[in-house]
Coordinates of C-alpha atoms in Angstrom, one line a residue:
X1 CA -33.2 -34.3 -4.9
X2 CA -34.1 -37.9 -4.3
X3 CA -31.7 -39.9 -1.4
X4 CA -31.2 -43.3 -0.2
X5 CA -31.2 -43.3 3.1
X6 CA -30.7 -39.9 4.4
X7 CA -28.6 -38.1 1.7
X8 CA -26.1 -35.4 2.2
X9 CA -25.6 -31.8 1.5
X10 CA -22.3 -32.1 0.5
X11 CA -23.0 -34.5 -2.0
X12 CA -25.6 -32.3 -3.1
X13 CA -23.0 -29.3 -3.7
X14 CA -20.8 -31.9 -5.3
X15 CA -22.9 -33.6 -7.8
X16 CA -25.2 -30.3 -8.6
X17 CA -25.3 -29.0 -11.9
X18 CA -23.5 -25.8 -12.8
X19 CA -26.0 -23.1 -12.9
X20 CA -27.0 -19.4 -12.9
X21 CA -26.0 -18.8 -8.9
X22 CA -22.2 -21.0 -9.9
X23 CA -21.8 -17.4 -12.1
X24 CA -23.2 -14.9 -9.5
X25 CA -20.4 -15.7 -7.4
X26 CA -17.6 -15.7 -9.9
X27 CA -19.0 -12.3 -10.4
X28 CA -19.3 -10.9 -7.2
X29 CA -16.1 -12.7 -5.7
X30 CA -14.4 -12.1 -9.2
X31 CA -14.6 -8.5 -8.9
X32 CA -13.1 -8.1 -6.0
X33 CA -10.2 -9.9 -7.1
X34 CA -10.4 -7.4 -10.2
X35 CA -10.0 -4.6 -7.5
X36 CA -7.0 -5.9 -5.6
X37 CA -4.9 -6.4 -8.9
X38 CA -5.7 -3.2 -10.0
X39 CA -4.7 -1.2 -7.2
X40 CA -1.8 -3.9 -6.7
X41 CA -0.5 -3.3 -9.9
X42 CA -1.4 0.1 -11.2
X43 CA 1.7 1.7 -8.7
X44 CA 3.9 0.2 -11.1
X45 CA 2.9 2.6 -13.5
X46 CA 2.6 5.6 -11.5
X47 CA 6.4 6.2 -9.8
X48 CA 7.8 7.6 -12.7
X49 CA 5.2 10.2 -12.9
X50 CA 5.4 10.8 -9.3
X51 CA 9.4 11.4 -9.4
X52 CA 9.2 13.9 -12.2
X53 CA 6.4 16.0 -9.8
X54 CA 8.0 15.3 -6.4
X55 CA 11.7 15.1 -7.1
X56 CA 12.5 16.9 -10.2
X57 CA 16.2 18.6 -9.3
X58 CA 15.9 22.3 -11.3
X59 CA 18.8 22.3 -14.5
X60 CA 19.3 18.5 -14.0
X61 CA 20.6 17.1 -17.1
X62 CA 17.4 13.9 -16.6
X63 CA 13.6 14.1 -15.2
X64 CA 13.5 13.6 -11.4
X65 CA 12.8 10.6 -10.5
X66 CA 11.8 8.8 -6.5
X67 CA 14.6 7.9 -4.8
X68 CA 15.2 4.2 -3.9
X69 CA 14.0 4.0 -0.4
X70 CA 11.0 5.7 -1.2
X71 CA 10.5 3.8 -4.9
X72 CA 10.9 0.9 -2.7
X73 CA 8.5 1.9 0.1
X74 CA 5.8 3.1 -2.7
X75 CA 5.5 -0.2 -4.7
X76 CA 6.4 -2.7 -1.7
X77 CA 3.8 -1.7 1.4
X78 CA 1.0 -2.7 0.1
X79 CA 2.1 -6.0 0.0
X80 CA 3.5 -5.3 3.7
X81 CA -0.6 -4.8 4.2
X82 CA -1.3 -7.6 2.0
X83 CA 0.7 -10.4 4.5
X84 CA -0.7 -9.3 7.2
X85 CA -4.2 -9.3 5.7
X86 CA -4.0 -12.5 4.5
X87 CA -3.3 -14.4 8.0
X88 CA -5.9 -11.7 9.6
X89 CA -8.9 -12.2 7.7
X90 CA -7.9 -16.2 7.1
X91 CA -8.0 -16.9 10.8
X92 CA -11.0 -14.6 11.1
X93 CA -13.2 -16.5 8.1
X94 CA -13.1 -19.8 10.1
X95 CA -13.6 -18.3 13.1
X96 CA -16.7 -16.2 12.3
X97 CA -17.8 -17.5 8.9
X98 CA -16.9 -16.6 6.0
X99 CA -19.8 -14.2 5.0
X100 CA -19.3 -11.5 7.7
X101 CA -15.7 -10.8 7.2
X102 CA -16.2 -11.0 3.3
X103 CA -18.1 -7.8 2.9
X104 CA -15.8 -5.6 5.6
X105 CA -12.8 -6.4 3.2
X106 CA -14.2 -4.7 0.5
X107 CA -15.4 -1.7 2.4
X108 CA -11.2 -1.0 3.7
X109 CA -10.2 -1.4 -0.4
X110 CA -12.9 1.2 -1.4
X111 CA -12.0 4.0 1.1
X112 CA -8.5 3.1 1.2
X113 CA -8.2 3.5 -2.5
X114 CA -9.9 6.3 -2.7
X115 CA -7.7 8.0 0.3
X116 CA -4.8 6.9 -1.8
X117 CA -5.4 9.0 -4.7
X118 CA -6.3 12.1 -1.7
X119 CA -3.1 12.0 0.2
X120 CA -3.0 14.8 1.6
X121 CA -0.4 17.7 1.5
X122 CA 1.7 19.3 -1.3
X123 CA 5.6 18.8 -0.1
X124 CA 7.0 15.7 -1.0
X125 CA 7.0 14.2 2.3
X126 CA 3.9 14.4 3.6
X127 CA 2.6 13.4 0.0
X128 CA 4.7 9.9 0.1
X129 CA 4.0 9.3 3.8
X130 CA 0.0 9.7 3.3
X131 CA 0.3 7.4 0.1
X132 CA 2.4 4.9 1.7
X133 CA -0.4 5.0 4.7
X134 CA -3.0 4.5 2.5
X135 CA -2.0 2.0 0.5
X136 CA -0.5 -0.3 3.5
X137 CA -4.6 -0.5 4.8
X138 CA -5.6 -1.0 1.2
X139 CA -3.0 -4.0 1.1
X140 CA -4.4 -5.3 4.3
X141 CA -8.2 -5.3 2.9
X142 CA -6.7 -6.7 -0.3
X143 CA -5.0 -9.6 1.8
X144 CA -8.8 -10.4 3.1
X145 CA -10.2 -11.3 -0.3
X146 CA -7.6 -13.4 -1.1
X147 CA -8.7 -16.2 1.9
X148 CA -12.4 -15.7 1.6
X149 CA -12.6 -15.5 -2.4
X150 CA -11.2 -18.5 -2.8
X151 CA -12.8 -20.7 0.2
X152 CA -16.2 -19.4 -0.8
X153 CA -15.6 -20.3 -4.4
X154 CA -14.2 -23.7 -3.4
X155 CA -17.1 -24.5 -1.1
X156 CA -19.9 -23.7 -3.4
X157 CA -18.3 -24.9 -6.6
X158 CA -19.7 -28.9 -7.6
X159 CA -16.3 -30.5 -8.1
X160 CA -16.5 -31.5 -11.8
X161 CA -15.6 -27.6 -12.5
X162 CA -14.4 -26.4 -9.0
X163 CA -11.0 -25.7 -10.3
X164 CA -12.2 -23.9 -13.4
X165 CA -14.5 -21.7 -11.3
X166 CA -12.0 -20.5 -8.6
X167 CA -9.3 -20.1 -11.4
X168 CA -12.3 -17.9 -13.1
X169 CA -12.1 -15.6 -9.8
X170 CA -8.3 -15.5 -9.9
X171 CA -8.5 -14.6 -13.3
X172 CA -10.1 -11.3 -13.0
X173 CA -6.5 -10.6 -11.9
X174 CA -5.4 -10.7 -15.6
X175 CA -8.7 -8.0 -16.0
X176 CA -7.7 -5.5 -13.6
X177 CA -3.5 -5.7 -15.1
X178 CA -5.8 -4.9 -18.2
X179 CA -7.8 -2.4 -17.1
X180 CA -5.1 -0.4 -15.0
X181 CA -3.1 -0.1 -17.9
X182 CA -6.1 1.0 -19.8
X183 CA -7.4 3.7 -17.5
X184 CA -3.6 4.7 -17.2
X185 CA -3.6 5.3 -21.5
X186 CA -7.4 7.0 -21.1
X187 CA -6.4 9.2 -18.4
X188 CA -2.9 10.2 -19.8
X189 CA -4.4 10.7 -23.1
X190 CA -7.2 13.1 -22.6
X191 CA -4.7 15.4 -20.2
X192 CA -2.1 15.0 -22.7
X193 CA -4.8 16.1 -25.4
X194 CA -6.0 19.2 -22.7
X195 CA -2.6 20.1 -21.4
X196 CA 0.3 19.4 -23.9
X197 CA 3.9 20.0 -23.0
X198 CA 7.3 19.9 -24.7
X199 CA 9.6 17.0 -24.0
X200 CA 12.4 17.2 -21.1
X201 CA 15.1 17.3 -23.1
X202 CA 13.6 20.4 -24.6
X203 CA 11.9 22.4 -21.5
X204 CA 12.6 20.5 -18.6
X205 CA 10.9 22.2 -16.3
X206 CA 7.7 22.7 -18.1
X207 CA 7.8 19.1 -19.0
X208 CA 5.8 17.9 -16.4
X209 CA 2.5 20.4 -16.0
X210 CA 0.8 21.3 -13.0
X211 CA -2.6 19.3 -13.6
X212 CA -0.1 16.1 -14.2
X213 CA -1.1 15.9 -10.1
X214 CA -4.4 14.8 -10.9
X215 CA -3.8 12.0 -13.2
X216 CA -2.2 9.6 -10.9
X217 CA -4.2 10.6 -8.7
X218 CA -7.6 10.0 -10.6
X219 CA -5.9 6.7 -11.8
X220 CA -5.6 5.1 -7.9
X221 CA -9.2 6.3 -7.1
X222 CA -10.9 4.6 -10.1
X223 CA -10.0 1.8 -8.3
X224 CA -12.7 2.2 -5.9
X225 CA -15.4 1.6 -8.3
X226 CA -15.8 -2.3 -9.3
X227 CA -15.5 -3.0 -5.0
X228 CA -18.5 -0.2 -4.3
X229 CA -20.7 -1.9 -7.7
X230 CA -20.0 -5.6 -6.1
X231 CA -20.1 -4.9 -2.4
X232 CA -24.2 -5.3 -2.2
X233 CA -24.5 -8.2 -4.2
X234 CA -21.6 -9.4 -1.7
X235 CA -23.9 -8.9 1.5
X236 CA -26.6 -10.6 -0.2
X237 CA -24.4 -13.7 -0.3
X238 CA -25.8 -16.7 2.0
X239 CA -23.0 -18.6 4.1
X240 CA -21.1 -21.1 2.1
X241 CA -23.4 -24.8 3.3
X242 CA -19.7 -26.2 4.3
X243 CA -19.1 -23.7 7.0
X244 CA -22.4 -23.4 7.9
X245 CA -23.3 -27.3 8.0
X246 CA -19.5 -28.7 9.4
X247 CA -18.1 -25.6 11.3
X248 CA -20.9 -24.0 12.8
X249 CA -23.0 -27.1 13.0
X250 CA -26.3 -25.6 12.0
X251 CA -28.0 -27.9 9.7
X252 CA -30.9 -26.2 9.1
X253 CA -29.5 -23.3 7.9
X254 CA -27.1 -24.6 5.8
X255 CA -30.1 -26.4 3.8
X256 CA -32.0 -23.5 4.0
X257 CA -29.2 -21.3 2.6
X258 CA -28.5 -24.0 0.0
X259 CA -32.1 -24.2 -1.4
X260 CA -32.4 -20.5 -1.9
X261 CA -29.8 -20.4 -3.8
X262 CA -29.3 -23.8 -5.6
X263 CA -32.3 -25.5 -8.1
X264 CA -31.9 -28.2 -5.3
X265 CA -34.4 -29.2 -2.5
X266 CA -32.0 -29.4 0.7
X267 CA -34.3 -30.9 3.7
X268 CA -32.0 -30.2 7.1
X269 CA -31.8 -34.0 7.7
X270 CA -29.2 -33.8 5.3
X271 CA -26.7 -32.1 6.4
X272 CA -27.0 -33.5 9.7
X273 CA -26.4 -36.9 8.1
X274 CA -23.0 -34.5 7.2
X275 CA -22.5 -33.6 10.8
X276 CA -22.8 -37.5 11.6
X277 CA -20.3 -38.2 9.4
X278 CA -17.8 -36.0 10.0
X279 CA -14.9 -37.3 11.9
X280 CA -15.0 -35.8 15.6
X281 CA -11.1 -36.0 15.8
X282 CA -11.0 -32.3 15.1
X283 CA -7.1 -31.3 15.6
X284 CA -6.0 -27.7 15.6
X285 CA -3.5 -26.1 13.5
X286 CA -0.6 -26.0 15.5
X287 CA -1.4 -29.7 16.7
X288 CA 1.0 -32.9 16.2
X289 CA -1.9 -34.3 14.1
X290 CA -2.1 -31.4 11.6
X291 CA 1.6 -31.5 11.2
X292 CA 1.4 -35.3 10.3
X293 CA -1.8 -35.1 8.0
X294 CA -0.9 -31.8 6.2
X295 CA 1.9 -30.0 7.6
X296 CA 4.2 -31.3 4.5
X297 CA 1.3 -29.9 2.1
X298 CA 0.8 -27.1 3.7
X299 CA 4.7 -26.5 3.3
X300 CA 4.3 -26.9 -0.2
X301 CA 1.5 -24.4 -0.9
X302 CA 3.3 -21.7 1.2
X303 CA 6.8 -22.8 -1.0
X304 CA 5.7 -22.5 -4.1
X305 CA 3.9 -19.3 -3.4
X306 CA 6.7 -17.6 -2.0
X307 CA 9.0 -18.4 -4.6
X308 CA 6.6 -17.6 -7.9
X309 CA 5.8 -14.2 -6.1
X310 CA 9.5 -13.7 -6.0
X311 CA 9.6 -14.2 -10.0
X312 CA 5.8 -13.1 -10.7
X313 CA 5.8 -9.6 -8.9
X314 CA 9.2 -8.7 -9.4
X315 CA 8.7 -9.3 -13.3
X316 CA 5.0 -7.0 -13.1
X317 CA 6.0 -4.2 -10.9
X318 CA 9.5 -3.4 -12.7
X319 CA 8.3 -3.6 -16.2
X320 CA 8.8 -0.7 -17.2
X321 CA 13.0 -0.5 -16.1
X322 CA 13.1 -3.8 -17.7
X323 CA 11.8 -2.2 -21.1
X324 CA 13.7 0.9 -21.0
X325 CA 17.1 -0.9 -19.9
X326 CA 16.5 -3.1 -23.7
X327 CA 15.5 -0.2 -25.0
X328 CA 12.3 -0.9 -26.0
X329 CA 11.1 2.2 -24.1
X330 CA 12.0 5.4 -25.6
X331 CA 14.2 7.1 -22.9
X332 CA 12.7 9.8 -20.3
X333 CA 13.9 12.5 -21.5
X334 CA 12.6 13.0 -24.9
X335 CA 9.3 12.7 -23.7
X336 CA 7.0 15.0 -21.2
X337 CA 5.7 13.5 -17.9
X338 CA 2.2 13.0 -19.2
X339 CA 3.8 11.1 -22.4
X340 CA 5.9 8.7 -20.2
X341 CA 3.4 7.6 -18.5
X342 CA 1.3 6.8 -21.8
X343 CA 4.5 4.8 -23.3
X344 CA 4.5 2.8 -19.8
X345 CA 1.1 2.1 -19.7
X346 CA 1.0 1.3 -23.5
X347 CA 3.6 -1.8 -23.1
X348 CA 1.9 -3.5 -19.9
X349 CA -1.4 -3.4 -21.8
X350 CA 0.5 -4.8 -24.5
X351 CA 2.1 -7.5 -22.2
X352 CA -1.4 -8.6 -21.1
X353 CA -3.2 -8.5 -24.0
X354 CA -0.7 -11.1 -25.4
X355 CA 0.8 -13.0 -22.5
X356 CA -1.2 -12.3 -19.6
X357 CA -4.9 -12.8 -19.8
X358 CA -4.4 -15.8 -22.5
X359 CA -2.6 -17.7 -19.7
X360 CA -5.6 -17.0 -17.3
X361 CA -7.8 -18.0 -20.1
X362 CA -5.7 -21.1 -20.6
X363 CA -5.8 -22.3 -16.4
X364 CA -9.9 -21.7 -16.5
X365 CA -10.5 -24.1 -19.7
X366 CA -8.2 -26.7 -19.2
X367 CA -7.6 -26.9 -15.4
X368 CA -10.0 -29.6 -14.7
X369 CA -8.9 -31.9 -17.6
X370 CA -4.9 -31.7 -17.2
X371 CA -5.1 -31.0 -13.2
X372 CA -3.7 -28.3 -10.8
X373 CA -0.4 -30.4 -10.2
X374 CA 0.7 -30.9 -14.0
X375 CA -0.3 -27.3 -14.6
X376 CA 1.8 -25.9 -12.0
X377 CA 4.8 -28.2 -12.9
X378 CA 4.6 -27.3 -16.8
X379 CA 4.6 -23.6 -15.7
X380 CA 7.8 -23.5 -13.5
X381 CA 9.1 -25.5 -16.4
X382 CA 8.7 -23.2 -19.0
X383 CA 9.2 -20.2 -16.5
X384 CA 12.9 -21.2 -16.0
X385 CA 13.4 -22.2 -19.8
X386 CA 12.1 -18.6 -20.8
X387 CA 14.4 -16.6 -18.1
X388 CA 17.4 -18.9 -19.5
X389 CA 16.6 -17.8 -22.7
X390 CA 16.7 -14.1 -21.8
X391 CA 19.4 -14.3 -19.6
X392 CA 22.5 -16.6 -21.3
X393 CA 22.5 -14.4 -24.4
X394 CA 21.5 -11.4 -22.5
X395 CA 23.6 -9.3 -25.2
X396 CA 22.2 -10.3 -28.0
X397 CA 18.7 -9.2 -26.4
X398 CA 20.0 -5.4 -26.1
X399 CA 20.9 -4.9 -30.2
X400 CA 17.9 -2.8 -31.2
X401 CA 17.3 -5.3 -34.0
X402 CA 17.0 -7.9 -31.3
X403 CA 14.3 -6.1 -29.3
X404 CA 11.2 -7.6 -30.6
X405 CA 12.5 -11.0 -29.8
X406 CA 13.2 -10.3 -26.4
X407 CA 10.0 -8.4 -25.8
X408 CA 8.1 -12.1 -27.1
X409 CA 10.4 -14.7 -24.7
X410 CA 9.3 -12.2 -22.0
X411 CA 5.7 -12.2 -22.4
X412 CA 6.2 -16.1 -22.8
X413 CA 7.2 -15.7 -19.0
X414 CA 4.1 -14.5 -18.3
X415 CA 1.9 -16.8 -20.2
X416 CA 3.5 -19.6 -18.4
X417 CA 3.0 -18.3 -15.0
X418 CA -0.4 -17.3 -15.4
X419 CA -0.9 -20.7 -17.3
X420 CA 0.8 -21.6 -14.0
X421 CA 2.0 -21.2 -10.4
X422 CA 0.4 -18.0 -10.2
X423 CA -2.9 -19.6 -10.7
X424 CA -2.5 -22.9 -9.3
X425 CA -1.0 -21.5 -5.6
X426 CA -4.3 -20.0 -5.3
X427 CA -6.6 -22.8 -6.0
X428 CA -4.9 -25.3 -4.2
X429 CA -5.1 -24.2 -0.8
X430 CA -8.7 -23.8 -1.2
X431 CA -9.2 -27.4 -1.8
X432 CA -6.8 -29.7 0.2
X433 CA -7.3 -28.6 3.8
X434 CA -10.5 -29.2 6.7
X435 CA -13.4 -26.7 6.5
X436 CA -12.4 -25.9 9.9
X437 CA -9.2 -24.2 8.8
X438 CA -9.8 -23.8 5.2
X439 CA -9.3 -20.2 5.1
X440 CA -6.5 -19.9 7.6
X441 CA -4.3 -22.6 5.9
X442 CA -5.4 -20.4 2.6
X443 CA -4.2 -17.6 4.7
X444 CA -0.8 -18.8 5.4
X445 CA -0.3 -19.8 2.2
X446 CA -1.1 -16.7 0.2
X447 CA 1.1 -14.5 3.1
X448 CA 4.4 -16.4 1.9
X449 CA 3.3 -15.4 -1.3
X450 CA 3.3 -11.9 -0.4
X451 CA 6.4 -12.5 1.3
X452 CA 8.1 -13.1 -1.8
X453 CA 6.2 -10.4 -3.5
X454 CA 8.1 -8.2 -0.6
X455 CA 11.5 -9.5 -1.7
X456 CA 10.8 -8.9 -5.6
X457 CA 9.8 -5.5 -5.0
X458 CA 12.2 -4.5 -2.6
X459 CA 15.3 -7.0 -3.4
X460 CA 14.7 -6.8 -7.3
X461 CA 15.8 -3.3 -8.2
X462 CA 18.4 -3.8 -5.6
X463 CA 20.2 -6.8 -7.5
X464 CA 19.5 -5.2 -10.9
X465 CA 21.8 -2.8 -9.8
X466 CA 24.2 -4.5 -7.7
X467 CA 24.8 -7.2 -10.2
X468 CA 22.9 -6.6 -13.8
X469 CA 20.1 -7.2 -15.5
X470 CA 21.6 -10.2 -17.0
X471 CA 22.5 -12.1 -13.5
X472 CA 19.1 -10.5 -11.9
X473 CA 17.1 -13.2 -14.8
X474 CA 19.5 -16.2 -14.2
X475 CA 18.5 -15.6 -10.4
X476 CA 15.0 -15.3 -11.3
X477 CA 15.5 -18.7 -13.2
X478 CA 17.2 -20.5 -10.4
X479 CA 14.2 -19.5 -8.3
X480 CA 11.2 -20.6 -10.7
X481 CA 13.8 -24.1 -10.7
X482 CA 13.3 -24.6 -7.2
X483 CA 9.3 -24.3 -7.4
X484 CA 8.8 -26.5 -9.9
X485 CA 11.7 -29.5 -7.3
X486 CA 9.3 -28.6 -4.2
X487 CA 5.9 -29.2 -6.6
X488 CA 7.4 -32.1 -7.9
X489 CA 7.0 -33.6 -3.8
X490 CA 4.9 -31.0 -2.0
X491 CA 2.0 -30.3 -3.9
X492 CA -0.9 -33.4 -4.4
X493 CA -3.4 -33.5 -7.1
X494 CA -7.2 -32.5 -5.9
X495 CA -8.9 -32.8 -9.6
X496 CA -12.3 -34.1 -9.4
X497 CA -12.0 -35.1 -5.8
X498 CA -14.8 -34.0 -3.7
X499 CA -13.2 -31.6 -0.9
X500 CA -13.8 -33.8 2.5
X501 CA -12.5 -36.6 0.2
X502 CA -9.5 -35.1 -0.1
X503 CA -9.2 -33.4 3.5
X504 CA -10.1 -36.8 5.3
X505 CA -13.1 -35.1 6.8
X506 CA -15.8 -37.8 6.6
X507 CA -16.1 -41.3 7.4
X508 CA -16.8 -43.4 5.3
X509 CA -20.8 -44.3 4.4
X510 CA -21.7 -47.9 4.9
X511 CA -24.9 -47.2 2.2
X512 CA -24.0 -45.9 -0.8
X513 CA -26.2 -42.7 -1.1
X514 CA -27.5 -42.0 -4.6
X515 CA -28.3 -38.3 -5.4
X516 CA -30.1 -37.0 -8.5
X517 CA -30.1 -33.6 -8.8

């Protein structure tokens, strides 16, 4: 690296090309992101098999099935974990670095998901109680990688493709819907293939067989795997050179960190040309000053969030009664408990395959030409459009001819909110606040998203029944409305803004520096 003057690190990270390290940690943060939404996302497809073992009422006329409370409870406390992960490990990343929390997070999803497929006991009771226990601690771990994935990724990143590479992490999300459903069909198929069983409506009680115990229970711990394969390669990770450089004021580490890992030579007396910059009018969160500079963003990350996680996670985890109630499912009891779960699995892999990870693939290649903001906009847009679509001639949705159609508008949902809000909330917290609270602004923002992932897996069911399928969608449209109004005001653009640009971190240089990296 040649300089003017004295040069700068973060100019350095900024301008430096994208290289083999840039992919490393896509990788290694990428996989634990592949982790949480498996083990987020996999419940979905598990409940039905766990009412027909649990709660199956002897000479009932349909296969037992978990009762509300404890539906709710099984799909909803992760996320209960998840919140208060989330503001946790945030406010613990920018207090002691983002490297030393980021490897501890892993560790609680790995034993966590592999105590959830344990839980102990055999009555149903203990059995739900243990599972709920687990997974609430797995949801807390989970809430940590959310924060710390997405700062690290931000703060290495040069900010030509910044957006495309932390959208790259948030797109292993779209992997691990994949592969849960996948593992589901593997699993279900070679113990269907081993232990085969008559449908309910024949043989109800030898419809679900005794080894159907292990499979959910194989499925949940497979989700230990990709966090214990990453979690070296995560402890080998230096300290991002923002933190390191502007937060812990350490300049020659940060240069030294940076030129181990980077085809850059760093010399120390750049980043404290940084430190020199850097404005010393360092407010705190909760200070008049933060409220005036990014309190109305930071309103508008936490918004949006909240209100796609509403639509987004309501739509993921209740998938399956959304396909049976059109009929696109074949009903319960003419299959066997091994079958259903097959049939369940089979449509969400379907979903993702065609709607899902397209829309991730869509945010990654053109985020950094069309923008966070016009991303997020368009896919609230189309979000609303699509849930009108399904909802006003609901009916005509329900004729079996019809079925097809509705299964295509539906995955259209989902295209547009991965090519969407759902991406775009995560990136833009990352980008458009101070080092100093980076990951706790990320924090807050990600924990109203799991709020609203709390109200659209314990409200959604809930309204479905109270009020239909039909006004449950024009409710889901009226909420996907009001995150595109509060984007339209709340949310800025950060594209191809360096980061203390767009946070106001540094004063401006009186000599214009000129890097070549």
């Amino acid at each position: 690296m040649a300089n003017g003057e004295e040069g700068s690190i973060l100019k350095a990270l900024d301008v430096a090309k994208t290289q083999w390290y840039h992919f490393t940690a896509v990788v290694v943060a990428g996989m634990g992101f592949f982790t949480d939404s498996y083990d987020l996302f996999v419940i979905s497809l598990i409940t039905k098999l766990l009412g027909r073992i649990y709660y199956q009422v002897p000479g009932s006329s349909s296969p037992g099935s978990l009762p509300d409370g404890i539906s709710a409870a099984v799909s909803g406390v992760a996320f209960a974990g998840t919140f208060l992960g989330q503001i946790f490990f945030g406010c613990l990343g920018d207090k002691l670095g983002r490297k030393r929390v980021y490897g501890l997070t892993l560790l609680i999803m790995t034993i966590c998901s592999i105590g959830s497929g344990l839980s102990l006991g055999n009555d149903p009771k203990t059995v739900m109680v243990t599972l709920c226990f687990f997974r609430f601690w797995l949801g807390f771990g989970i809430g940590g990688d959310y924060p710390l994935s997405a700062t690290i990724m931000s703060e290495y990143a040069n900010k030509r493709t910044r957006g495309a590479f932390i959208a790259a992490v948030f797109g292993m999300q779209g992997v691990g819907i994949l592969a849960a459903g996948a593992v589901s069909l593997l699993v279900s198929y070679i113990f269907e293939i081993k232990f085969p069983s008559r449908a309910y409506i024949l043989d109800g009680a030898a419809s679900t067989v005794p080894q159907a115990d292990y499979v959910w229970r194989i499925i949940l711990m497979v989700g230990a795997l990709p966090a214990l394969l990453t979690y070296y390669w995560r402890m080998k990770m230096p300290e991002t050179a923002r933190y390191t450089a502007l937060v812990a004021k350490n300049a020659e580490q940060a240069a030294s960190d940076m030129t181990k890992v980077l085809n850059v030579d760093i010399e120390a007396s750049s980043a404290k040309h940084d430190q020199a910059r850097v404005s010393k009018d360092e407010f705190g969160l909760f200070s008049k000053k933060f409220l005036r500079r990014h309190g109305f963003n930071l309103f508008g990350t936490a918004a949006t969030w909240f209100l796609l996680d509403i639509a987004f996670y309501s739509q993921n985890l209740f998938q399956k009664d959304i396909f049976t109630t059109i009929g696109w499912l074949p009903s319960a009891k003419t299959m066997n408990a091994i079958q259903e779960l097959f049939m369940i699995a089979k449509a969400q892999t379907i979903i993702a395959c065609c709607s899902t990870v397209p829309g991730y693939i869509a945010t990654i290649v053109l985020i950094d030409r069309l923008g966070r903001y016009w991303i997020q906009i368009i896919g609230f847009a189309m979000m609303t459009v699509f849930m009108l679509v399904l909802a006003i001639p609901y009916h005509h949705w329900t004729l079996p001819a019809n079925r097809i159609g509705f299964v295509v508008f539906y995955s259209l949902t989902f295209f547009f909110s991965n090519f969407g809000p759902n991406a775009t909330t995560f990136i833009v917290p990352a980008e458009i606040f101070p080092a100093r609270i980076r990951s706790t602004c990320h924090g807050i923002s990600a924990a109203s998203g799991k709020a609203g992932a709390m109200v659209g897996s314990f409200g959604f069911a809930a309204l479905v029944k109270a009020l239909g399928m039909s006004n449950t969608l024009y409710i889901m449209a009226v909420i996907n409305c009001a995150g595109f109004l509060i984007t339209l005001v709340a949310i800025p653009e950060p594209k191809g803004i360096s980061l203390e640009e767009l946070t106001g971190e540094t004063k401006p240089e009186k000599v214009q520096d000129k890097i070549v990296v």
